[in-house]
Each structure stands twice: as structure tokens, then as C-alpha cells.
Amino acid sequence: MKLVTQVLTETVAGAFEKCGYEKVFGDVLVSDRLDLCQFQCNGSFACAKQFRKAPFIIAGEVVKRLKENSIFKTVEAVSPGFINMTLTDEYLLGVLLQIAQDRHIGIPQIENPETIILDYGGPNVAKPLHIGHLRSAIIGEALKRLARATGRKVISDIHLGDWGLQIGLVIAELEQRNPTWKCFCADFDAQADTVAGLNVETLNEIYPFASKKSKTDELFKQKADRVTYELQNGRAGYIALWKEIMRVSIADLKKNYESLNVDFDLWYGESDAEKYVGALVDTLGGKGLLRESEGAMVVDIAEEADTAPIPPVIIKKTDNSNIYATTDLATIIQRQKDFDPDEMWYVVDKRQSLHFTQVFRCAKKAGLVPENTKLEHLGFGTMNGSDGKPYKTRDGGVMRLSDLLETIINAAYEKISASAYASQTDQKEVARKIGIAAIKFGDLSNHRAKDYIFDIDKFLSFEGKTGTYLLYTITRINSILKKVNVSSDTPVSFSDIYTDAERSLILTIILSGEAFQHAVNEKAPNYVCENAYQIAAVFSTFYHDNYIVSETDEAKKATWIALCILTRKLLLKHLDILGIEAVESM
RNA sequence: GCGCCUGUAGCUCAGCAGGAUAGAGCAACUGCCUUCUAAGCAGUAGGCCGGGAGUUCGAGUCUCUCCAGGCGCGCCA
């Protein structure tokens, strides 16, 4: 269905045209002065300039035409030239009913859905998830759901870091510790020989250890580089061990992402792009883009308009092994071949923006994707501690994602245990949902590209503008529906608007479509958060002012219940898009 | 050095397709649980939107400049 502002824009644009002006001046916005009106049009000012006439006069002429329209309760020209509009209650109720009956509850659908590959998550195998991985997962998941909710086709890919030096480091360290393992023998036979079993704990411990060691121990670093190269070139023993690392690590990752309610269509990794590296090098070579520089093979991507020197992309390192630009480019070839997408979005730390500039330019230059394919890096900011520096645990280490979740979920559990409303059976599950909601909403309500201060106490309080508040609002609605014995999927109807609080709620619900539109255009889930909070807050006022269960006027009561049902449905939709699960009671 | 990003209330942040009185939450202070969950509601107080200049009828929002902070700048990802 059409957005209300869109319908009004057409109406007002028509009025401008009838008055002899141009339609472009008819843009209608949600009023920023809700005390004066619901919608406004400021086109008279620009129109005044062009037609050399006072804005107030023009607004007056347009308003005269608009008054012929019965959808307005009031429509007036206000000095110095605003056009202020307020819709009739009948009209609002009509739109509300449309939303209630719309398959997409008023979320605008795109006409020509594009196919988008969404690359987020990006964890490294053999490396425990820490809070640095949180944002990519949360933001990427929300963007995926948001894009899908507005009709787009999205294919999500976790893009595992499973093929670079980090694997070489782990294998090198394993080899030093267990030199007798069969997989390290030159004559390892993948058919006959088996690999020693690994577990997550070992892997989690070994990577930080090896990484640190490589910085001080030059010989070890050289060994890791050699292992990386040999792995990428198919040494059987290393491949077999790598497969074991992958098996253990992916199982653990799946568990972690599942607990965050994050899931991927594709569990591809850098290693899956390996088979396209040959094609990449051929293409680049064939187009004469590849050149040797300081022992490495590179592609120049600097452009004349650049305000800063942009270094070339390294395709092959001095030792002929691949680097992340290589696999990213090879991955683009793979994605183009498999899905022919219209867009590729990368939800990756904003500090990598130079890297993506290089990769995207190289991809375009080499014709790896059609000219009009959009390649976009959606960078996000760092999660800092209250000291403004990257978040650390008390002892200065990097905080494990699982530890963070546990802390918050435990706090939620304590609160739940004290509640009179929580059912005894699923308190653990309810606590988990509340904890995840708190973390996700806290993250997503910040602007994506900005760094933000992560204050764990703020999350533990479960008060104010939080994910908890949204879940709480829904449980209140659930409670009412239970008391009046009405199912949440009962078809709704609305007889009238009885109170101001109600009108505010209705208007907020109606304007949700605009919020979703804005969110998807800007690829900014924080608009969804803001809108969800608005709905919940306005509902809470309405809830506080009017007692629904005890209402004796049947028509009024039925309308209010209908409002509860619709509010609940819409809030659930917001939460779903944010990747947050609701609870029945808490 | 060059480039990118950020600077809004005591704190954490929205707002940045330019519009009429700059919004939340937390913290502080007042009220409200014998009617639907007080994880709530209502209210008070708190701002030269980093400084300066410009564009505009109109700037927190656009441009320039200065200041402060963060980040990035070839073989890690």
C-alpha cells in the first residue's frame, strides 16, 4: 500500500498544478509541530521564489483547492507560507484498517525487487567470537530482514575467514606442539590416514598464542607464512587438518550465531573462492592490469580525481600466496557467477573502507561485475568501553561474546525469577530473549557508522529506552488480550477515535511505513528502533490513561482491543526485523 | 604529512532528503500501584547543536575555514 505522505503529496501536488504552479512543490512531510498539525507542505517557499510571489499568497491559493478535499479536518495556510494539514478521524481510521488488512502491515514494498548479496558476520575460524563480532552480526542480520521486509531478495553469506594467514598460524603452532602427528608428514595420505581430533577450547587458546608469538618470533612467522602458502597450494596433510579445524570451529560458530538469532543462507568462506583465483589472475592479466611491484603482483586503481594517494591492490604477495584482496575479488567472481546480483553489501568494520575502495575499483576495472552492479561497504563503528577505548574485560583482555551474553542473560534471569508473571517452566529461555533484546536494541539504536560506548550497567538495568521496554509493552498487551479472552489473530475493526492518546497511537502506527522506507533507504536500522520505541511509548500512555478490560461501552472496548491487537502485531514486526524475539510474559 | 569519520543537555545518544518552540534514555528533583504487569505513567530542571565565516526568506542539518578527538594510509583481516 501507498504511504500516507505519498498520497498527500499527490493530492497537494495536484492542487499546486491546478493553481498554475508545478507539481514538484507539493512534497508533504510529517509535521514537526504536531501541536499545530499532522502534516505540512513547505513548497510555497520555493515556488514563491520561482514565481516572484509571496509564499503566503501561494499557500493560500493551494489551500483553497485543498479544501475541496474531504480527507482534511483542517488545512490552512500559515504565515509565512506553510501549508498545515490535519486529517479527519474517518480518514485515519480508514488507513488504519488498510494497514491492519495489508499483508505487509503497511510496510512499503519495492516495485522491482533487486537481488542483494549481503556479506556480514565474517568471523575467522579457529578464533573465538568476541564482542568485536557482535556489531557485524547484529547490524547485518537487521539489514537483511529489513531489506526482505520491503520486498528485496537477499542472500546472506557469512564469508568465513578460513583461508588466510590466521589458519597458517594455527597449523604452524599445532605442528610445533605435535610434530609427530601424521598430518604433518610429507607422505600423508588423505585416503588412508586420519587426523587427530581437535576441540574448541584448544582452538580458542591456540590462535591468540600463535598470533602473539608471530610478532616476536621471526622464524615462527616464516613458518606460518610457508604453511599458509602450502595449504593454499593443496598440501594434503594441511588440508586434512584444516578440514578438522573447520568442522570444530563451524559447529561452535553455528551455536553462537544461533543464540543471537542470526542465520546465514550461505556458509561460504575465503577458501570457497580459492578456485576462482586462477580466473581472477587470468582476467587481470588478460586486461593488462597486473604488474609486478616490489616483488608482489598488484593492480593500480588510483584515479585522477583522488584527493589522496590510493595504493595499488595486492593480488599476489611476494611469496606468491593470496591476500584478503585476492579472496575478496575471487569471491566477487563467484557471487557474480552463482547469483548475478544487482547489489553486494558488505557489513564490515568501517576501518576497512580503504580496502573496499580498492577491491571495488579493481572489480569494476576488471569487469568482474557489470557496470551498474552496486558494490557497497556498509561500515560500522567500534564498540568502545566507558573510557572511549575498544571494550576490554577487567583484566584487559578481549571479552568473549559468550561471556558477555552470559552476564546479561544471568542478570535478566535474576529479574525474571522475582517476577510474579513469568511462568516457571521457561524462565531461562525468557531471560535469554530479554538479554539478547537488550544487547541488540542497544546496538541498533545507535547510528551504524558511529563508534559507540558500550556500558554494561546500562544494559543490566533493563529500564528506559531499551529492548526490554518493547518486550514489556507486548507482554502488557498479551495480558489484556488474555483477560478479555480475545485471540491476537482476531480480525480487527475500528468504530471511532475516542481519546487523544488513541489518536497519537493511530498516527504513529500509520507513519510506520515512512519509518521503514527511511530505514531501508539509508540502510539504517536505528530508524526502525526509534519507530518501535515511539509506538511502545505512545501505547503506554494510551494504556495508562484508558482501562480497557473494565470498559463498559462495548464499541469503545472493541476498538481499543483492536488497537491492542494491531499495535502488538506491528511491534512484533519491528522486533522481527531487528532480529529480536518477543516473550509472552515477563 | 595526506585522507576519512566524529564533535548536540552532567552522562549515553537520536535528529542531518534545510523549515515554525532542537528530542529521547540515564542521573537529579515532584507526584502516581484497592482497576489491564510500577521493567511503567505524568511532571520539573538542565542546550550560544565545538569556534568562526558563507549560501538561503529560513542552517543542528548544506559550503568553506579553524580547533579537538578517533581511525586509516602495500604484502594481517
XYZ file of C-alpha atoms (C1' of nucleotides) in Angstrom:
663
model
C 0.000 0.000 0.000
C 0.974 3.609 -0.534
C 2.482 5.732 2.203
C 0.229 8.411 3.616
C 2.744 11.146 2.834
C 2.862 9.836 -0.708
C -0.922 10.035 -1.080
C -0.926 13.521 0.411
C 1.960 14.608 -1.787
C -0.025 13.593 -4.849
C -3.041 15.485 -3.570
C -1.131 18.648 -2.769
C 0.926 18.435 -5.949
C -2.340 18.275 -7.852
C -3.517 21.417 -6.068
C -0.310 23.254 -6.942
C -0.813 22.264 -10.551
C -4.423 23.433 -10.602
C -3.224 26.793 -9.312
C -0.861 27.069 -12.260
C 2.329 26.053 -10.479
C 4.443 22.955 -10.784
C 3.737 19.650 -9.100
C 7.220 19.401 -7.577
C 6.276 21.892 -4.881
C 3.703 19.538 -3.410
C 6.035 17.480 -1.230
C 4.289 16.606 2.025
C 6.188 15.825 5.203
C 5.164 14.645 8.626
C 4.739 17.779 10.695
C 7.480 18.732 13.081
C 4.887 20.660 15.024
C 2.325 18.039 15.947
C 0.688 20.594 18.208
C -0.260 22.552 15.085
C -0.983 19.878 12.517
C -0.230 16.324 11.408
C 1.336 17.060 8.027
C 2.959 20.016 6.373
C 3.972 21.186 2.950
C 6.697 23.813 2.601
C 6.659 24.007 -1.181
C 5.264 27.540 -1.265
C 8.647 28.986 -0.340
C 10.496 27.523 -3.303
C 7.511 28.231 -5.518
C 7.442 31.852 -4.349
C 10.971 32.381 -5.498
C 10.316 30.990 -8.941
C 7.041 32.829 -9.498
C 8.050 36.021 -7.665
C 5.061 35.957 -5.400
C 4.644 35.901 -1.616
C 4.724 32.358 -0.201
C 1.716 33.060 1.981
C -0.373 34.048 -1.060
C 0.599 30.856 -2.879
C -0.101 28.722 0.177
C -3.496 30.389 0.405
C -4.331 29.574 -3.206
C -3.298 25.957 -2.794
C -5.188 25.621 0.466
C -8.348 26.893 -1.233
C -8.091 23.984 -3.677
C -7.257 21.517 -0.942
C -10.349 22.485 1.000
C -12.381 20.835 -1.766
C -10.977 17.590 -0.480
C -12.891 15.847 2.281
C -9.940 14.000 3.799
C -8.823 17.080 5.726
C -10.192 18.008 9.081
C -8.254 21.249 8.772
C -5.986 22.566 6.071
C -4.637 26.072 6.366
C -2.043 28.483 5.110
C 0.089 29.728 7.952
C 2.433 32.696 7.886
C 4.988 32.960 6.390
C 3.825 30.254 3.957
C 3.419 26.842 5.498
C 0.537 24.610 4.494
C -0.654 22.765 7.554
C -2.858 19.716 7.277
C -4.737 17.543 9.698
C -6.678 14.527 8.519
C -10.178 13.612 9.619
C -10.573 10.775 12.082
C -12.571 8.874 9.475
C -9.662 9.040 7.084
C -7.158 7.982 9.737
C -9.332 5.020 10.681
C -9.631 4.058 7.049
C -5.868 3.987 6.655
C -5.528 2.128 9.927
C -7.880 -0.579 8.707
C -5.967 -0.836 5.439
C -2.773 -1.360 7.400
C -4.422 -3.981 9.570
C -5.549 -5.854 6.486
C -2.372 -5.369 4.488
C -0.172 -8.450 4.143
C 2.821 -6.304 4.946
C 1.126 -4.220 7.666
C 1.824 -1.036 5.784
C 5.488 -1.667 5.057
C 6.100 -0.263 1.582
C 7.177 -2.854 -0.970
C 9.678 -2.107 -3.700
C 8.291 -2.428 -7.240
C 11.260 -4.063 -8.917
C 12.953 -6.163 -6.263
C 16.676 -6.325 -6.662
C 18.834 -9.228 -5.601
C 21.330 -8.379 -2.917
C 24.238 -10.397 -1.602
C 24.738 -9.426 1.988
C 28.139 -10.180 3.406
C 28.295 -9.937 7.177
C 29.458 -11.846 10.201
C 32.896 -12.512 8.795
C 34.261 -14.482 11.707
C 37.602 -16.209 11.483
C 37.561 -19.917 12.045
C 39.773 -21.138 14.856
C 39.220 -17.864 16.623
C 36.613 -17.396 19.329
C 33.905 -14.834 18.703
C 34.473 -11.746 20.764
C 32.388 -8.639 21.140
C 34.007 -7.153 18.046
C 31.994 -9.648 16.023
C 28.763 -8.548 17.598
C 28.056 -5.482 15.524
C 28.533 -7.060 12.119
C 26.212 -9.897 13.071
C 23.534 -7.734 14.626
C 23.563 -4.985 12.020
C 23.873 -7.371 9.087
C 21.014 -9.512 10.316
C 18.795 -6.450 10.783
C 19.633 -5.127 7.329
C 18.872 -8.498 5.815
C 15.477 -8.646 7.460
C 14.726 -5.017 6.692
C 15.561 -5.448 3.023
C 13.446 -8.588 2.851
C 10.532 -6.935 4.649
C 10.472 -4.307 1.922
C 10.363 -6.931 -0.816
C 14.001 -7.280 -1.750
C 15.665 -10.598 -2.392
C 18.599 -11.030 -0.066
C 21.163 -13.796 0.043
C 23.218 -13.682 3.206
C 26.743 -15.035 3.325
C 28.844 -15.307 6.457
C 32.093 -15.141 4.491
C 34.294 -17.061 6.902
C 37.906 -16.053 7.308
C 39.156 -19.559 6.728
C 41.980 -19.302 4.246
C 44.432 -16.672 5.302
C 47.468 -16.381 7.464
C 45.431 -16.943 10.628
C 44.955 -20.583 9.646
C 48.624 -20.850 8.832
C 49.442 -19.585 12.299
C 47.205 -22.143 13.964
C 48.515 -25.036 11.906
C 52.110 -23.954 12.415
C 51.608 -23.844 16.148
C 49.874 -27.222 16.171
C 52.797 -28.642 14.236
C 55.302 -27.302 16.735
C 53.353 -28.766 19.613
C 52.582 -32.090 17.944
C 55.358 -32.755 15.432
C 54.567 -36.449 15.325
C 51.031 -36.102 14.026
C 50.569 -37.926 10.756
C 49.108 -34.899 9.020
C 52.451 -33.168 9.293
C 54.312 -35.957 7.461
C 55.228 -35.240 3.864
C 53.751 -38.603 2.812
C 50.380 -38.036 4.485
C 47.691 -39.956 2.619
C 44.254 -38.392 2.769
C 42.622 -41.749 1.946
C 44.378 -43.909 4.480
C 45.461 -41.594 7.286
C 43.286 -39.837 9.827
C 43.690 -36.540 11.616
C 43.804 -36.130 15.358
C 40.568 -34.742 16.789
C 40.508 -31.155 17.988
C 38.181 -29.305 20.305
C 37.050 -25.710 20.543
C 38.913 -24.975 23.735
C 42.247 -25.875 22.135
C 41.498 -23.766 19.094
C 40.375 -20.826 21.169
C 43.571 -20.906 23.131
C 45.949 -21.554 20.279
C 45.200 -18.673 17.925
C 45.884 -15.775 20.318
C 49.012 -17.611 21.420
C 50.318 -18.142 17.898
C 49.385 -14.660 16.792
C 51.334 -13.122 19.639
C 54.274 -15.410 19.025
C 54.482 -14.473 15.356
C 55.082 -10.887 16.308
C 58.229 -11.618 18.266
C 59.442 -14.871 16.770
C 60.579 -14.239 13.202
C 61.282 -17.902 12.475
C 57.805 -18.854 13.578
C 56.274 -16.148 11.402
C 58.185 -17.503 8.422
C 56.924 -20.960 9.170
C 53.338 -19.716 9.366
C 53.735 -17.945 6.029
C 55.076 -21.142 4.484
C 52.266 -23.215 5.942
C 49.727 -20.712 4.568
C 51.263 -20.983 1.147
C 51.401 -24.767 1.201
C 47.845 -25.014 2.466
C 46.623 -22.753 -0.323
C 48.509 -24.947 -2.757
C 46.899 -28.117 -1.598
C 49.307 -29.955 0.708
C 47.238 -32.974 1.731
C 48.142 -33.156 5.428
C 47.444 -29.471 5.968
C 44.171 -29.686 4.075
C 43.073 -32.605 6.225
C 43.929 -30.754 9.415
C 42.269 -27.609 8.079
C 39.101 -29.613 7.488
C 39.149 -30.742 11.091
C 39.648 -27.165 12.276
C 36.742 -26.105 10.093
C 34.467 -28.834 11.407
C 35.059 -27.993 15.042
C 35.038 -24.275 14.546
C 31.924 -24.036 12.396
C 29.922 -26.139 14.826
C 30.856 -23.687 17.553
C 30.113 -20.653 15.394
C 26.704 -22.006 14.464
C 25.859 -22.397 18.127
C 26.920 -18.847 18.882
C 25.100 -17.225 15.988
C 22.018 -19.268 16.708
C 21.897 -17.919 20.237
C 21.960 -14.434 18.736
C 19.128 -15.319 16.388
C 21.413 -14.684 13.434
C 21.435 -17.029 10.478
C 23.042 -17.195 7.076
C 21.931 -18.645 3.769
C 25.491 -19.384 2.790
C 28.329 -20.533 4.963
C 30.932 -19.825 2.335
C 34.385 -18.708 3.194
C 37.525 -17.396 1.635
C 38.501 -20.971 0.835
C 35.475 -21.350 -1.441
C 36.819 -18.528 -3.548
C 40.151 -20.287 -3.997
C 39.013 -21.991 -7.179
C 38.298 -18.591 -8.745
C 41.710 -17.131 -8.008
C 43.061 -18.589 -11.237
C 40.276 -16.957 -13.220
C 40.898 -13.704 -11.389
C 44.585 -13.671 -12.210
C 43.838 -14.612 -15.843
C 41.286 -11.831 -16.195
C 43.532 -9.226 -14.634
C 46.493 -10.414 -16.664
C 44.447 -10.601 -19.838
C 43.381 -6.993 -19.447
C 46.931 -5.935 -18.774
C 46.072 -4.684 -15.316
C 48.536 -6.811 -13.415
C 52.028 -5.564 -12.820
C 54.961 -6.538 -10.665
C 55.836 -4.186 -7.826
C 58.332 -4.750 -5.040
C 58.097 -8.474 -5.691
C 54.312 -8.591 -5.455
C 51.710 -8.651 -8.224
C 49.463 -5.626 -7.999
C 46.723 -3.720 -9.817
C 46.727 0.063 -9.914
C 43.385 1.582 -9.060
C 44.270 5.210 -8.365
C 42.092 7.727 -10.162
C 42.843 11.275 -11.201
C 40.093 12.726 -9.072
C 41.536 11.194 -5.904
C 42.355 13.694 -3.213
C 44.717 11.244 -1.548
C 47.113 8.698 -2.998
C 45.445 5.286 -3.108
C 47.854 2.391 -3.079
C 47.500 -0.453 -5.589
C 45.709 -3.679 -4.670
C 47.984 -6.573 -3.925
C 46.823 -9.701 -5.699
C 49.782 -11.969 -5.049
C 52.196 -11.473 -2.205
C 55.951 -11.716 -2.714
C 55.805 -15.402 -1.805
C 53.011 -15.847 -4.381
C 50.343 -16.549 -1.755
C 46.957 -14.844 -1.632
C 45.944 -11.935 0.494
C 42.453 -10.831 1.529
C 42.008 -8.615 -1.521
C 42.645 -11.699 -3.660
C 39.957 -13.751 -1.973
C 37.530 -10.836 -1.835
C 37.889 -10.342 -5.579
C 37.675 -14.046 -6.289
C 34.549 -14.120 -4.123
C 33.029 -11.386 -6.265
C 33.600 -13.585 -9.325
C 31.929 -16.452 -7.541
C 28.929 -14.393 -6.469
C 28.509 -12.907 -9.905
C 28.559 -16.370 -11.467
C 26.222 -18.005 -8.943
C 23.674 -15.247 -8.358
C 24.188 -12.359 -10.781
C 23.149 -9.919 -8.026
C 22.190 -6.269 -8.504
C 23.997 -5.255 -5.360
C 26.556 -6.569 -2.914
C 26.611 -5.127 0.583
C 29.488 -5.642 2.983
C 28.765 -5.099 6.658
C 32.329 -4.760 7.848
C 34.183 -2.511 10.286
C 34.463 0.978 8.795
C 38.229 0.947 9.289
C 38.390 -1.292 6.249
C 36.945 1.325 3.944
C 40.189 1.823 2.028
C 40.401 -1.894 1.399
C 36.902 -1.958 -0.049
C 37.549 1.112 -2.153
C 40.482 -0.751 -3.662
C 38.630 -4.029 -4.135
C 35.538 -2.404 -5.644
C 37.569 -0.316 -8.064
C 39.571 -3.316 -9.109
C 36.401 -5.372 -9.617
C 34.866 -2.678 -11.816
C 38.064 -2.071 -13.719
C 38.470 -5.753 -14.441
C 34.805 -6.122 -15.347
C 34.202 -8.798 -12.726
C 30.699 -7.385 -12.340
C 28.528 -5.398 -14.764
C 28.978 -1.642 -14.735
C 25.723 -0.953 -12.895
C 26.160 -3.514 -10.123
C 26.328 -1.698 -6.831
C 29.157 -2.672 -4.535
C 28.773 -1.080 -1.168
C 30.713 -1.148 2.066
C 28.376 -0.507 4.980
C 30.970 0.267 7.605
C 30.182 0.274 11.270
C 31.908 1.894 14.217
C 33.832 0.365 17.051
C 32.238 -0.705 20.284
C 34.141 1.109 22.996
C 34.197 0.864 26.765
C 33.268 3.769 29.010
C 36.845 5.043 28.671
C 36.262 5.553 24.947
C 38.749 2.831 24.031
C 37.902 -0.547 22.478
C 35.981 -2.593 25.003
C 38.105 -4.737 27.280
C 37.480 -7.053 30.177
C 38.612 -6.070 33.660
C 41.952 -7.793 33.191
C 42.488 -6.001 29.890
C 41.661 -8.893 27.605
C 39.186 -9.008 24.765
C 35.753 -10.001 26.006
C 34.349 -13.214 24.635
C 30.954 -12.893 23.069
C 29.696 -15.853 25.042
C 30.815 -14.261 28.321
C 29.041 -11.042 27.524
C 25.833 -12.849 26.678
C 26.058 -14.935 29.816
C 26.482 -11.899 32.064
C 23.474 -10.134 30.654
C 21.288 -13.213 30.470
C 22.071 -14.025 34.099
C 21.044 -10.540 35.159
C 17.796 -10.924 33.242
C 17.249 -14.288 34.875
C 17.523 -12.825 38.346
C 14.942 -10.246 37.489
C 12.649 -12.838 35.957
C 12.890 -15.100 38.977
C 11.471 -12.301 41.097
C 8.578 -11.631 38.716
C 5.086 -12.748 39.615
C 4.131 -13.096 35.987
C 6.838 -15.243 34.483
C 5.902 -18.851 34.025
C 8.080 -21.224 35.977
C 8.914 -23.504 33.102
C 10.731 -21.328 30.630
C 12.443 -18.676 32.737
C 15.817 -19.497 31.228
C 14.505 -19.012 27.723
C 12.700 -15.780 28.617
C 15.889 -14.466 30.250
C 17.828 -15.289 27.111
C 15.378 -13.407 24.921
C 15.402 -10.373 27.197
C 19.180 -10.341 27.301
C 19.519 -10.584 23.537
C 16.852 -7.930 23.071
C 18.749 -5.592 25.395
C 22.017 -6.057 23.533
C 20.574 -5.859 20.056
C 18.361 -2.869 20.636
C 21.188 -1.095 22.438
C 23.442 -1.614 19.458
C 20.960 -0.998 16.665
C 19.521 2.192 18.078
C 22.881 3.832 17.565
C 23.818 5.131 14.185
C 25.557 2.346 12.303
C 28.690 4.189 11.274
C 29.453 5.739 14.619
C 31.550 4.342 17.406
C 29.530 3.775 20.498
C 30.175 3.414 24.182
C 29.119 0.049 25.477
C 28.107 0.419 29.103
C 27.201 -2.947 30.533
C 25.418 -1.425 33.536
C 23.088 0.377 31.194
C 22.103 -2.954 29.697
C 21.712 -4.593 33.056
C 19.244 -2.002 34.324
C 16.574 -3.007 31.794
C 14.989 0.431 32.152
C 14.069 3.220 29.796
C 14.590 3.178 26.056
C 15.670 -0.409 25.742
C 14.776 -3.633 24.048
C 13.274 -4.736 27.340
C 10.773 -1.897 27.216
C 9.487 -3.153 23.882
C 9.116 -6.705 25.143
C 7.428 -5.399 28.263
C 4.905 -3.402 26.260
C 3.991 -6.518 24.336
C 3.525 -8.554 27.499
C 1.126 -5.903 28.759
C -0.910 -6.245 25.601
C -0.796 -10.022 25.901
C -2.110 -9.698 29.411
C -5.079 -7.593 28.305
C -5.950 -9.946 25.474
C -5.834 -12.840 27.866
C -8.109 -11.101 30.349
C -10.719 -10.195 27.722
C -10.286 -13.616 26.169
C -9.612 -12.376 22.649
C -7.126 -14.103 20.406
C -4.314 -11.979 18.985
C -5.212 -13.012 15.443
C -8.832 -11.880 15.630
C -9.766 -9.679 12.624
C -9.993 -6.063 13.714
C -12.311 -3.127 13.101
C -12.364 0.401 14.450
C -15.529 2.333 15.229
C -14.194 5.733 16.245
C -11.345 7.621 17.894
C -12.297 8.298 21.500
C -9.246 9.919 23.106
C -6.218 11.995 22.169
C -3.832 9.306 23.344
C -5.514 6.966 20.918
C -5.197 9.408 18.041
C -1.478 9.747 18.727
C -1.111 5.992 18.728
C -3.023 5.659 15.487
C -0.973 8.352 13.810
C 2.256 6.727 14.954
C 1.124 3.378 13.600
C 0.133 4.937 10.299
C 3.504 6.640 9.928
C 5.464 3.436 10.475
C 5.575 2.878 6.740
C 7.566 6.095 6.366
C 9.963 4.926 9.052
C 10.605 1.633 7.278
C 11.064 3.446 3.993
C 13.586 5.783 5.535
C 15.388 2.926 7.269
C 15.804 0.861 4.136
C 16.825 3.844 2.011
C 19.514 4.804 4.475
C 20.288 1.201 5.364
C 19.924 2.378 8.936
C 18.150 0.055 11.366
C 18.159 2.778 14.037
C 15.089 4.281 12.369
C 13.265 1.018 12.983
C 14.353 1.119 16.629
C 13.189 4.682 17.017
C 9.825 3.945 15.467
C 9.308 0.850 17.597
C 10.075 2.874 20.695
C 7.659 5.596 19.592
C 4.865 3.091 19.144
C 5.548 1.470 22.509
C 5.789 4.820 24.284
C 2.573 6.179 22.787
C 0.855 2.899 23.512
C 1.998 3.065 27.129
C 0.408 6.479 27.533
C -2.798 5.216 25.969
C -2.647 2.126 28.168
C -2.162 4.189 31.291
C -4.978 6.620 30.519
C -7.619 4.119 29.481
C -8.704 0.956 31.224
C -9.591 -1.461 28.531
C -10.642 -4.563 30.397
C -13.195 -2.752 32.540
C -14.586 -0.509 29.787
C -18.394 -0.758 29.643
C -19.010 0.888 26.267
C -18.811 -2.154 24.020
C -17.965 -0.308 20.790
C -15.198 1.596 22.516
C -13.844 -1.512 24.152
C -13.851 -3.454 20.897
C -11.980 -0.652 19.149
C -9.412 -0.464 21.898
C -8.871 -4.189 21.802
C -8.450 -3.943 18.055
C -5.841 -1.261 18.622
C -4.047 -3.539 21.063
C -4.023 -6.345 18.529
C -2.688 -4.137 15.761
C -0.091 -2.478 17.983
C 1.105 -5.870 19.095
C 1.348 -7.140 15.542
C 3.254 -4.094 14.388
C 5.645 -4.138 17.339
C 6.328 -7.803 16.703
C 7.115 -6.922 13.097
C 9.580 -4.258 14.188
C 11.230 -6.674 16.578
C 11.366 -9.364 13.939
C 13.165 -7.009 11.588
C 15.610 -6.132 14.331
C 16.190 -9.838 14.905
C 14.691 -9.709 18.397
C 12.333 -12.352 19.771
C 9.388 -11.367 21.936
C 8.199 -13.124 25.096
C 4.665 -13.979 26.187
C 5.096 -12.668 29.723
C 7.883 -11.464 31.942
C 52.205 14.639 6.274
C 47.780 13.186 3.416
C 42.827 11.247 3.667
C 38.204 9.608 6.030
C 34.915 9.910 10.252
C 33.145 12.300 14.689
C 32.078 16.852 17.992
C 24.160 18.162 20.124
C 21.773 18.516 27.991
C 26.124 16.264 33.679
C 26.468 11.039 31.026
C 24.952 7.830 26.625
C 22.770 9.005 22.134
C 18.632 10.377 18.232
C 17.610 14.173 14.751
C 21.489 15.834 9.332
C 16.066 14.386 1.634
C 17.279 22.794 5.210
C 11.526 24.782 7.748
C 7.894 27.271 12.534
C 9.397 26.082 20.067
C 16.442 21.101 18.942
C 14.299 15.412 21.093
C 14.959 10.613 23.973
C 17.070 7.490 27.859
C 20.115 7.570 32.286
C 21.442 10.543 36.529
C 18.738 14.780 39.865
C 14.103 16.615 41.898
C 7.998 16.108 42.314
C 3.776 13.238 42.022
C 1.125 8.272 40.724
C 0.447 0.986 42.490
C -7.635 -1.126 46.498
C -8.965 -1.256 38.097
C -5.420 -4.400 32.254
C 2.359 -6.279 34.690
C 5.460 0.407 38.516
C 10.875 -3.493 33.734
C 5.578 1.599 33.906
C 2.962 6.722 33.660
C 2.804 12.183 34.436
C 5.803 16.442 35.545
C 10.257 19.970 36.964
C 15.129 21.319 35.993
C 19.098 21.005 32.530
C 21.443 23.310 25.422
C 25.367 30.173 22.109
C 23.816 21.822 18.479
C 32.964 22.557 19.131
C 34.507 28.122 17.324
C 34.144 31.476 13.099
C 32.540 32.847 8.188
C 29.321 31.923 3.929
C 24.839 30.167 0.855
C 19.361 30.832 1.939
C 13.232 34.078 3.173
C 14.945 30.180 6.814
C 21.014 26.292 8.957
C 21.975 21.429 14.348
C 21.145 19.884 9.049
C 24.496 22.483 3.018
C 29.751 25.001 1.790
C 34.492 26.863 3.490
C 37.882 27.534 7.484
C 39.900 26.799 12.293
C 40.054 23.800 16.913
C 39.611 18.985 19.415
C 39.228 13.572 19.278
C 39.165 8.802 16.643
C 40.637 5.882 12.562
C 43.226 4.654 8.003
C 47.389 5.179 4.690
C 51.371 -2.031 0.122
C 52.353 -7.778 1.154
C 47.267 -9.210 8.736
C 41.942 -9.438 8.132
